[in-house]
CSV table of C-alpha atoms in Angstrom, one decimal:
chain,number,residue,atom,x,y,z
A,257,UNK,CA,0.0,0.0,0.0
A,258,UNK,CA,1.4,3.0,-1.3
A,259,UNK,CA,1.7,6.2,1.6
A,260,UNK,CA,-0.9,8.4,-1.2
A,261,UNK,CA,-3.4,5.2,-0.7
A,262,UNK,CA,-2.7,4.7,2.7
A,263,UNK,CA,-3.9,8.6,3.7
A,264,UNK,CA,-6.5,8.4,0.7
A,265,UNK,CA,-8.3,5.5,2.3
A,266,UNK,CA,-7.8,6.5,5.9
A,267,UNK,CA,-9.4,9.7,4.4
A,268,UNK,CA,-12.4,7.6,3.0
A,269,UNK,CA,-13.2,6.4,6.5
A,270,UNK,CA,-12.9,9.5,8.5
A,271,UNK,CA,-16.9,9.6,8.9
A,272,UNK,CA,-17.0,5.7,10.0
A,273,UNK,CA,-14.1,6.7,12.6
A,274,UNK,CA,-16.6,10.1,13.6
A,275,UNK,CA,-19.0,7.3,14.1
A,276,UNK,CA,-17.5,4.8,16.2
A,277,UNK,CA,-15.3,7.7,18.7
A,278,UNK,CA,-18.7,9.4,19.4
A,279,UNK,CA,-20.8,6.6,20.7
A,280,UNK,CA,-17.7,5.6,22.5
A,281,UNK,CA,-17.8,9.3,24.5
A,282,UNK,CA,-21.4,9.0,24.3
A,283,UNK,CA,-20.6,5.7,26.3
A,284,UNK,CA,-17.9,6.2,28.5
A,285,UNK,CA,-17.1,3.5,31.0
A,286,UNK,CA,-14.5,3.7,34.1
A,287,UNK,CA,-11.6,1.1,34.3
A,288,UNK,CA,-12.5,-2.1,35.1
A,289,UNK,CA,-15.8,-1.5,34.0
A,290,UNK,CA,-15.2,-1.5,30.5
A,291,UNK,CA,-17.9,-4.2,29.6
A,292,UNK,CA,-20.4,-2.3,26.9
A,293,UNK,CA,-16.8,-1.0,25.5
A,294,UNK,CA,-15.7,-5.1,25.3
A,295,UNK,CA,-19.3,-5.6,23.5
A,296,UNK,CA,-19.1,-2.8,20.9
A,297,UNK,CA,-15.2,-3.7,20.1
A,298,UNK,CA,-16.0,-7.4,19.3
A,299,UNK,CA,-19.0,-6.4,16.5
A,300,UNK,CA,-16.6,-4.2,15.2
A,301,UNK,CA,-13.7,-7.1,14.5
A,302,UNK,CA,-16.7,-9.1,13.8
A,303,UNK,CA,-17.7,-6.7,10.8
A,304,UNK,CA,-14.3,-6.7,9.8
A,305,UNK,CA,-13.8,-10.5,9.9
A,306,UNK,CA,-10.9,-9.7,12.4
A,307,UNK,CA,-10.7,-12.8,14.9
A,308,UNK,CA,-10.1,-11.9,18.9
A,309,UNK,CA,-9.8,-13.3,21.7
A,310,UNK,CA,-11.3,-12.1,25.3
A,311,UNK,CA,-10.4,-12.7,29.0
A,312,UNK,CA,-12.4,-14.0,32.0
A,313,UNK,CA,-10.4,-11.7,34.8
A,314,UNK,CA,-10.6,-8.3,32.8
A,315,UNK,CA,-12.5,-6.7,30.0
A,316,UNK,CA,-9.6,-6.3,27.5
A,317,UNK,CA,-10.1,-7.8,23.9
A,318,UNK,CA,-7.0,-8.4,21.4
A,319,UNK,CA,-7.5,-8.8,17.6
A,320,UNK,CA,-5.4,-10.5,15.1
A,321,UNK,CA,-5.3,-10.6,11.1
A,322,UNK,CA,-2.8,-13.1,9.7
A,323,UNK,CA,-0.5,-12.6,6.9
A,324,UNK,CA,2.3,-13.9,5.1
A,325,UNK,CA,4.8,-14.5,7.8
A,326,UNK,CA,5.7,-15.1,11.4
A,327,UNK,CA,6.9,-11.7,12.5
A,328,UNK,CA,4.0,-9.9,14.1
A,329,UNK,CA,3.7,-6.3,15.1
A,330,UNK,CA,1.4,-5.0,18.1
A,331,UNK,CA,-0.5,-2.0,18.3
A,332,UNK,CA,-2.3,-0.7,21.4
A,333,UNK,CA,-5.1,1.1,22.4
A,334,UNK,CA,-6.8,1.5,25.7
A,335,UNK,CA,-10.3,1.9,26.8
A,336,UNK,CA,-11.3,3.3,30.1
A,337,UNK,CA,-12.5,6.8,30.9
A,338,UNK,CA,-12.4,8.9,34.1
A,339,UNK,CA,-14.6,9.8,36.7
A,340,UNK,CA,-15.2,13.5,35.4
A,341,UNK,CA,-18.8,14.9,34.5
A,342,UNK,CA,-18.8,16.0,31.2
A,343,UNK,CA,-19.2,19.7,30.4
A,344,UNK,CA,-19.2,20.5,26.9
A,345,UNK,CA,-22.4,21.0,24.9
A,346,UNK,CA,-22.3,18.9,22.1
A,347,UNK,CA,-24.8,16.3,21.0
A,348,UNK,CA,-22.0,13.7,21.5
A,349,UNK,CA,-21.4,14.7,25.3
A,350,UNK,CA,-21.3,11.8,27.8
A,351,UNK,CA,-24.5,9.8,28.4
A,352,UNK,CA,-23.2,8.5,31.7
A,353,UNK,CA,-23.5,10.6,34.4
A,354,UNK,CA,-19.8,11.8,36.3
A,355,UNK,CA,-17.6,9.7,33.6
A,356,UNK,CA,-16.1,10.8,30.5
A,357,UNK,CA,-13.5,10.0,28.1
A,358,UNK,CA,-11.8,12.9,29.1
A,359,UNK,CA,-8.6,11.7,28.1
A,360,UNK,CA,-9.0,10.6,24.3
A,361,UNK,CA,-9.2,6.8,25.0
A,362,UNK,CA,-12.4,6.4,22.9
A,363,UNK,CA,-10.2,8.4,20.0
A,364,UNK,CA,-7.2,5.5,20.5
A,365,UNK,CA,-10.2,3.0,20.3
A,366,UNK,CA,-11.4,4.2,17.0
A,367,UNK,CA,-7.8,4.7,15.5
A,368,UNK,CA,-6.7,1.2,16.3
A,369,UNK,CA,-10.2,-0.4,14.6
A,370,UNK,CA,-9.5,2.2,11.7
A,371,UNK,CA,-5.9,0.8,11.4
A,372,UNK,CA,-7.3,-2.8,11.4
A,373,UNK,CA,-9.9,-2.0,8.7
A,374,UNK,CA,-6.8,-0.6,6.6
A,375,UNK,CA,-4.6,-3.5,7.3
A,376,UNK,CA,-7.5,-5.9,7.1
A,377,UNK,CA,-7.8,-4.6,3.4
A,378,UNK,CA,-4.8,-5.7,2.6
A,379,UNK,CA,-3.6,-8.7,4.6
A,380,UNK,CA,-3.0,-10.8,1.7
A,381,UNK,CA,0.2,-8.6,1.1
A,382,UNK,CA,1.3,-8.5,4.6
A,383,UNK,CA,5.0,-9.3,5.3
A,384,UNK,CA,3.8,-10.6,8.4
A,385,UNK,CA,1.1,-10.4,11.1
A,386,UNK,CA,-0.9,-8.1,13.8
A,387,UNK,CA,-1.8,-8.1,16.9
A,388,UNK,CA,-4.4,-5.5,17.9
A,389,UNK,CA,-4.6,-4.8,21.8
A,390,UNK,CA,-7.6,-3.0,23.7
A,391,UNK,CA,-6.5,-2.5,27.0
A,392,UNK,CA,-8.4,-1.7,29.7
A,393,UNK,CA,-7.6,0.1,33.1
A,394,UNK,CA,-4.8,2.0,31.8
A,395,UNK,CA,-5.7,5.0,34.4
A,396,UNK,CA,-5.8,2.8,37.4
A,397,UNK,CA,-4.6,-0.2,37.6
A,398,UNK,CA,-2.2,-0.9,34.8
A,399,UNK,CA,-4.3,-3.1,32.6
A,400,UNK,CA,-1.3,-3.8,30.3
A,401,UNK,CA,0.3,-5.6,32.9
A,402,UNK,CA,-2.7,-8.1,33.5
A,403,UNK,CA,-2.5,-8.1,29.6
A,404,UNK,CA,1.3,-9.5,29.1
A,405,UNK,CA,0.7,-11.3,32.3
A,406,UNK,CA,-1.9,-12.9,30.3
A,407,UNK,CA,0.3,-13.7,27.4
A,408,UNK,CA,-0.1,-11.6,24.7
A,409,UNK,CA,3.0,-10.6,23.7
A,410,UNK,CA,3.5,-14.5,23.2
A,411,UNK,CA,2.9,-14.4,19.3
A,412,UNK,CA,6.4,-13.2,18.2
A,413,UNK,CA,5.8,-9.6,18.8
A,414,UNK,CA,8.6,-7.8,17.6
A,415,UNK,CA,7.6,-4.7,17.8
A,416,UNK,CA,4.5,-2.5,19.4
A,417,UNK,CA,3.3,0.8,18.9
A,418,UNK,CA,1.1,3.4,20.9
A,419,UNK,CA,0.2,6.6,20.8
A,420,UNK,CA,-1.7,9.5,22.9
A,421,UNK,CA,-3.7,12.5,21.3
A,422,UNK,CA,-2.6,16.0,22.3
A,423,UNK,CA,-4.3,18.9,23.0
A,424,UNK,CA,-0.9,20.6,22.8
A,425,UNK,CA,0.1,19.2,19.6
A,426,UNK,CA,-1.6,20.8,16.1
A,427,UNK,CA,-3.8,18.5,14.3
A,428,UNK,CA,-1.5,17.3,11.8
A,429,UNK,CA,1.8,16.5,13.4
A,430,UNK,CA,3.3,14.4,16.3
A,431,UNK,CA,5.3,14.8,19.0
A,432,UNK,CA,8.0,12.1,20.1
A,433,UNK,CA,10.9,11.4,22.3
A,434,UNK,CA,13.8,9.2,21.1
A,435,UNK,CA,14.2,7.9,25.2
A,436,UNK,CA,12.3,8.5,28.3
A,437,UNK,CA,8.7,9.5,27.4
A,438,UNK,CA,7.1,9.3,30.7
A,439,UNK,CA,8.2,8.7,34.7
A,440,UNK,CA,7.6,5.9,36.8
A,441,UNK,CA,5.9,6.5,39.6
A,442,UNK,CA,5.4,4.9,43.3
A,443,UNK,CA,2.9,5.7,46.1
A,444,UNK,CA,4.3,6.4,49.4
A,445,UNK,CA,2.8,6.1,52.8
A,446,UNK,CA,4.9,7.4,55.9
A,447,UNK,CA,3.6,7.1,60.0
A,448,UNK,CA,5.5,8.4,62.3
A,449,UNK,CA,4.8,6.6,65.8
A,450,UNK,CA,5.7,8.9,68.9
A,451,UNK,CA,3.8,9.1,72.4
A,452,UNK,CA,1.0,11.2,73.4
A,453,UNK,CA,1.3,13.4,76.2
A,454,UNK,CA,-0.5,16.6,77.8
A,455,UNK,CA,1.0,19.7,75.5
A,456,UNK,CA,2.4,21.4,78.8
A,457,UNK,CA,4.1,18.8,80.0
A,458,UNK,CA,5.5,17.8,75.6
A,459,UNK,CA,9.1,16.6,77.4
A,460,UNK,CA,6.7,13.5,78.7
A,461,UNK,CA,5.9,12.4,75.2
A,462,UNK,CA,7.2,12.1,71.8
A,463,UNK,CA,5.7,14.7,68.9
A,464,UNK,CA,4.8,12.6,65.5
A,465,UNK,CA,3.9,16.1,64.1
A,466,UNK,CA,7.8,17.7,65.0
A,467,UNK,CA,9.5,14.2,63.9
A,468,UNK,CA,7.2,14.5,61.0
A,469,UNK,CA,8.1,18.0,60.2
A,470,UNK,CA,12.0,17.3,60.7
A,471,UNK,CA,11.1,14.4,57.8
A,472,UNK,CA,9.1,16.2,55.3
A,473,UNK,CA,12.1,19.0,55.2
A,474,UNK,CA,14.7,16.0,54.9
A,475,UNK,CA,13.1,14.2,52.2
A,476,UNK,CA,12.9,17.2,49.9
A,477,UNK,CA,16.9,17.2,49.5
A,478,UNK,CA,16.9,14.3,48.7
A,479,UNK,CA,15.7,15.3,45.0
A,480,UNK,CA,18.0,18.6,45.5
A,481,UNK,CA,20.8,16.9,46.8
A,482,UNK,CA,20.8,13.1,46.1
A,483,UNK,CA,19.6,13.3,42.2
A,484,UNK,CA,22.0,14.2,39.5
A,485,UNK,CA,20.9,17.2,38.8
A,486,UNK,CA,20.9,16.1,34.7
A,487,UNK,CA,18.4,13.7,35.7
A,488,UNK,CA,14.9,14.4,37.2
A,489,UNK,CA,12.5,13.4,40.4
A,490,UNK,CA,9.7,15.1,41.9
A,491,UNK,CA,8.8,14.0,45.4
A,492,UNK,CA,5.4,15.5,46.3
A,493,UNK,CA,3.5,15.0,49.9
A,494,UNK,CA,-0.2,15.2,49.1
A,495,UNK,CA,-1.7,14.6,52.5
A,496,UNK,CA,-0.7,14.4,56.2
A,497,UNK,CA,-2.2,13.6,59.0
A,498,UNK,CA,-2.2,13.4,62.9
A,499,UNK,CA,-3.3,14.5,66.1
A,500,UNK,CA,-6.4,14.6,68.2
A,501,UNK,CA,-6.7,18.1,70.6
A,502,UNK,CA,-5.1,21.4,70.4
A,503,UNK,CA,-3.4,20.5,74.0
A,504,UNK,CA,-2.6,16.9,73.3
A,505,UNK,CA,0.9,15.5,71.8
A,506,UNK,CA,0.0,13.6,68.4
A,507,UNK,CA,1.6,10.5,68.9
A,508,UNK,CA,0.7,9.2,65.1
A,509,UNK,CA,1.4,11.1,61.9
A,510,UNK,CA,0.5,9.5,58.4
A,511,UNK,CA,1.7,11.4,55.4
A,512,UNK,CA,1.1,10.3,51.6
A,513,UNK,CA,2.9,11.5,48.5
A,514,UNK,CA,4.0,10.1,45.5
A,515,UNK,CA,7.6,9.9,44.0
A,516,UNK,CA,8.0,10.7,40.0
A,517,UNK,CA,11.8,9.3,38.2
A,518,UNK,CA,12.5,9.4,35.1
A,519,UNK,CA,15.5,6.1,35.1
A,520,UNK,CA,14.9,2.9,36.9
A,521,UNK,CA,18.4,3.6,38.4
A,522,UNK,CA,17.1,6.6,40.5
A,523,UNK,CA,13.8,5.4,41.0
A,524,UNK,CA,15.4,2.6,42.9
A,525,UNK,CA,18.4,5.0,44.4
A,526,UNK,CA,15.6,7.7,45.7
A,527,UNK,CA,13.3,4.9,47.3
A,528,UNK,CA,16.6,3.4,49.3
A,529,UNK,CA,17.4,6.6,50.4
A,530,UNK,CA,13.7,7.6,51.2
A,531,UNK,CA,13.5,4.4,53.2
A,532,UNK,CA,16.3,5.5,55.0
A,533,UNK,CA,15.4,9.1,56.1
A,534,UNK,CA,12.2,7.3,57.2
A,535,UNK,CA,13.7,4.6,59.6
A,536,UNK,CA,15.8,6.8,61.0
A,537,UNK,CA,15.0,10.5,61.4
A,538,UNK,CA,12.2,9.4,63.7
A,539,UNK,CA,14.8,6.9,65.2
A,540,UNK,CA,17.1,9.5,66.2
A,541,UNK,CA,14.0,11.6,67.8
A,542,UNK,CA,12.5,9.0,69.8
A,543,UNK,CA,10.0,7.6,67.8
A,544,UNK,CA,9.5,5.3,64.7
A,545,UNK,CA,8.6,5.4,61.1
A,546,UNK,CA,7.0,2.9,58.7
A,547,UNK,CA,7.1,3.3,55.2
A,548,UNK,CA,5.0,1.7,52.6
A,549,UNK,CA,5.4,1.7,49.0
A,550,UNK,CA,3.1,1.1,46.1
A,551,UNK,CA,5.4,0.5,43.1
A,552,UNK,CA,3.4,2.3,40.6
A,553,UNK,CA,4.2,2.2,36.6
A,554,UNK,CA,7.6,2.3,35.5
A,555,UNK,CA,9.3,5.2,32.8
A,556,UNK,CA,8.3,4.9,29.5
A,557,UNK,CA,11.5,4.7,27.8
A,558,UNK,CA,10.9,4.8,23.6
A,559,UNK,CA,13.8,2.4,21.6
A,560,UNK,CA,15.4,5.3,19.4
A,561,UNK,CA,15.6,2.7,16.3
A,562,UNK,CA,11.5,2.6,16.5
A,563,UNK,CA,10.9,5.5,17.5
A,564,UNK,CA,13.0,6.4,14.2
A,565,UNK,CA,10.4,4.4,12.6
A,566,UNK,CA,7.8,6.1,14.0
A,567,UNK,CA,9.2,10.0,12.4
A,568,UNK,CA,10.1,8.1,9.0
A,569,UNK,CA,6.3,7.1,9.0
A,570,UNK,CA,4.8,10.6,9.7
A,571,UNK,CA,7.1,12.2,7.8
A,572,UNK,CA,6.5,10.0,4.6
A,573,UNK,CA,2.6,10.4,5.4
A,574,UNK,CA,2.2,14.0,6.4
A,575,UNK,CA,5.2,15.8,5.4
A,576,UNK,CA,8.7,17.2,6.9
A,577,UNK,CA,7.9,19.2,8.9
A,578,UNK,CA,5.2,16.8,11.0
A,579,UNK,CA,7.3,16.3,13.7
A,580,UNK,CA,7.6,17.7,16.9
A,581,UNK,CA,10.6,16.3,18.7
A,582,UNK,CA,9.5,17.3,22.6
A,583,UNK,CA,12.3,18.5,24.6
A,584,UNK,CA,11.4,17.3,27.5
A,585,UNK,CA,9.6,14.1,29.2
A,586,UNK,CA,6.3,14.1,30.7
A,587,UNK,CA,6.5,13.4,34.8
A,588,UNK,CA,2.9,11.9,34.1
A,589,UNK,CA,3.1,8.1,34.1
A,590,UNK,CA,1.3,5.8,31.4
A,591,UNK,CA,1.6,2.0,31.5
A,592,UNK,CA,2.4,1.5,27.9
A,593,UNK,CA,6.0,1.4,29.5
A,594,UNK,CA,4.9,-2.0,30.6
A,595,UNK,CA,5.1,-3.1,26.7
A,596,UNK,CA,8.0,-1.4,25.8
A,597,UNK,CA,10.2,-3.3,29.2
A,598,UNK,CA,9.0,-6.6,27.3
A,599,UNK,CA,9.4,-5.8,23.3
A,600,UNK,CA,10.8,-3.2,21.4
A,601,UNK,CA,8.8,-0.1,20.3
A,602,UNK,CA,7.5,3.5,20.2
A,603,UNK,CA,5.3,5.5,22.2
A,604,UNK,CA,4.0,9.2,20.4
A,605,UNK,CA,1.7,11.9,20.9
A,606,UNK,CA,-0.8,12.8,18.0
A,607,UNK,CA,-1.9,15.8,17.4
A,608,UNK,CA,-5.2,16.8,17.7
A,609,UNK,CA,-5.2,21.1,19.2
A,610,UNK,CA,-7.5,23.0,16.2
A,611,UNK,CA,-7.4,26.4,17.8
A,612,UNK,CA,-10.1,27.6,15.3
A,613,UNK,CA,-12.6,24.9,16.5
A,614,UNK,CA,-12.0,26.0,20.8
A,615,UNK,CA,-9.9,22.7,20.9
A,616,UNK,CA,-7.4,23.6,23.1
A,617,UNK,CA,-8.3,21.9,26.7
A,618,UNK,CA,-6.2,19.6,28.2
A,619,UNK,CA,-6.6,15.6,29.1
A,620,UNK,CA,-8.7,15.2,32.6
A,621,UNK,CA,-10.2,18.1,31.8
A,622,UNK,CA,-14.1,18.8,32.2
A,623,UNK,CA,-14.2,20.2,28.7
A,624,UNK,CA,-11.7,18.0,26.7
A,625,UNK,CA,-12.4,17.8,23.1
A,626,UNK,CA,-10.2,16.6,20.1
A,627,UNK,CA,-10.0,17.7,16.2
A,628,UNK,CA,-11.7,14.5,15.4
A,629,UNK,CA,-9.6,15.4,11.2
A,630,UNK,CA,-6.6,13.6,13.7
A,631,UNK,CA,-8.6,10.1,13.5
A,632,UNK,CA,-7.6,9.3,10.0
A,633,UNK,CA,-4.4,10.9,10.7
A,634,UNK,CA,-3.5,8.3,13.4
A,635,UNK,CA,-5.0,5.2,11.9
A,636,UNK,CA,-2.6,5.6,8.6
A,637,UNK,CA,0.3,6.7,11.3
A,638,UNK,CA,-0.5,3.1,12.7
A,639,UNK,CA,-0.9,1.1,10.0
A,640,UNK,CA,2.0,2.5,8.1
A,641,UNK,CA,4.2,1.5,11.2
A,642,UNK,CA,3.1,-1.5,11.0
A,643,UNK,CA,3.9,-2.1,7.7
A,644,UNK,CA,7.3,-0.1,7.8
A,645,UNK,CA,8.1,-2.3,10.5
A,646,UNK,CA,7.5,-5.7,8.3
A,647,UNK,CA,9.2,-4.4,5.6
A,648,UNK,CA,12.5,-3.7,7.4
A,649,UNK,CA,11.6,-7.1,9.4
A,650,UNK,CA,11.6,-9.2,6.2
């Protein structure tokens, strides 16, 4: 398929695409309850004579159209919305009260089913196979890792592709990072034990709020102090905590926070040395401290010789000067990076800001919108990826 027929017939589908993102925001359901979503996905490969598979434990759905070969490339898509009550006044607004896709899942849906109905067309001339993955859960609790868990990278992936629309991107172009895309992130919880006492008489106790203070101010230099400063963390303390009565000693503190790296090497370096600060600043004061960590997603970290791929694509489908290469990496976390720590593979943003058209909110937001002109956009993007990727496979 030649790059003119690829964008001419990603073109021709642009209204089916329309179709199938807006009853998905009409539709949107929260992760782990992705079960309509499931539904609609399966008639879709079903109309396209795409076989899938589905899981008991989770609601995620993967596709697959065979061609002439063993290699097979991935591409991903995932499906849950947020809890967020829809605000905009269109006639495709959510339908489901306090959820929304207000972070362009349902436009990932519809470009991975418009890739497969462009691929699909032409399978006979494949240099290989694809896997298509709908993941669900991808804002909770890392569906992609109940997904390889479950084996899908098993058909001789060699490759996988994502990508994330972009209010900050023009419709039209993409933005992309050659290494870390994304942090990791962990969830910490800190108590600090001391001994309640009458607030005259503090000397007869031990303070959890002053031990807790003394931490808070300790851990912070551990990013300004402990982190090259050439790399990057952000250690952030969301909640705390403790005490009973104005006149009373707080003899528990409990503090949450999260901690963002951007290399597994510090993410592992900055939870040591957090673990240490935590057993014994309150040590040295009296008291005690427990620390529990959540290990949340790790960095997204692109392979430069896809994401090479990835700018060679856009850039033979839309043109030199489609591509954005971002500066720097986003401290937001997404659990694609669970793909890319098994296979090779890129990760990009797609562009879908139309200043013109008041589409200009962010993700999460009450308002979010997308250029829906970047759906057609995105499914040749895909599919020529996928096919670039055979072709330098074979």
């Amino acid at each position: 398929m030649f790059t003119l027929t690829l964008m001419n017939r990603a073109a021709e589908i642009r209204d089916w695409m329309k179709e199938v993102r807006r009853d998905f925001h009409k539709h949107p359901e929260l992760s782990t309850e992705e079960r309509r979503t499931r539904e609609k996905i399966k008639d879709y490969l079903k109309d396209l004579e795409i076989p899938f598979k589905t899981f008991e434990h989770h609601y995620g759905i993967v596709g697959f159209i065979k061609g002439n070969g063993d290699n097979t490339i991935a591409l991903r898509a995932d499906m849950d919305a947020l809890p967020i009550q829809d605000k905009k006044e269109v006639e495709y607004a959510s339908q489901n009260t306090g959820v929304m896709h207000a972070c362009g899942h349902d436009a990932h849906m519809s470009i991975l089913l418009g890739a497969a109905k462009l691929l699909k067309e032409v399978k006979d001339h494949l240099q290989g196979n694809v896997l298509l993955v709908f993941q669900p859960a991808e804002e909770t609790v890392g569906g992609a890792k109940q997904m390889i868990e479950d084996g899908v990278l098993d058909k001789n992936v060699k490759a996988i592709f994502g990508l994330h629309v972009s209010t900050e991107i023009p419709t039209g172009k993409i933005g992309i990072r050659f290494h870390q895309m994304n942090a990791a992130s962990d969830v910490l919880t800190l108590r600090v034990l001391g001994k309640s006492t009458h607030g005259a008489y503090p000397h007869e106790g031990i303070d959890a709020i002053v031990i807790a203070g003394q931490l808070i101010c300790a851990l912070q230099t551990i990013v300004s102090r402990a982190t090259d400063p050439r790399d990057s963390a952000v250690l952030t303390f969301g909640t705390i905590n403790g005490g009973s009565q104005n006149n009373i000693v707080a003899d528990e503190v409990t503090l949450t926070g999260t901690l963002r790296t951007l290399s597994p090497k510090t993410r592992e370096m900055l939870n040591d040395k957090i673990a240490q600060y935590v057993e014994l600043i309150p040590k040295a004061m009296g008291g005690q401290g427990v620390l529990e960590r959540i290990k949340g997603y790790p960095a997204l970290i692109n392979h430069p010789a896809w994401a090479q791929l990835v700018v060679d694509t856009s850039i033979s489908l839309l043109g030199e000067n489609s591509v954005l290469e971002l500066e720097k990496p986003s401290m937001g976390v997404e659990d694609f990076a669970y793909f890319l720590e098994r296979v090779p593979g890129a990760f990009y943003q797609l562009g879908c800001r139309n200043e013109e058209r008041g589409i200009t909110h962010p993700g999460h937001n009450d308002l979010f919108d997308i250029d829906e002109e970047c759906l057609p956009i995105g499914a040749a993007l895909q599919a020529g990826c996928v096919l670039n990727s055979l072709s330098r496979l074979s």
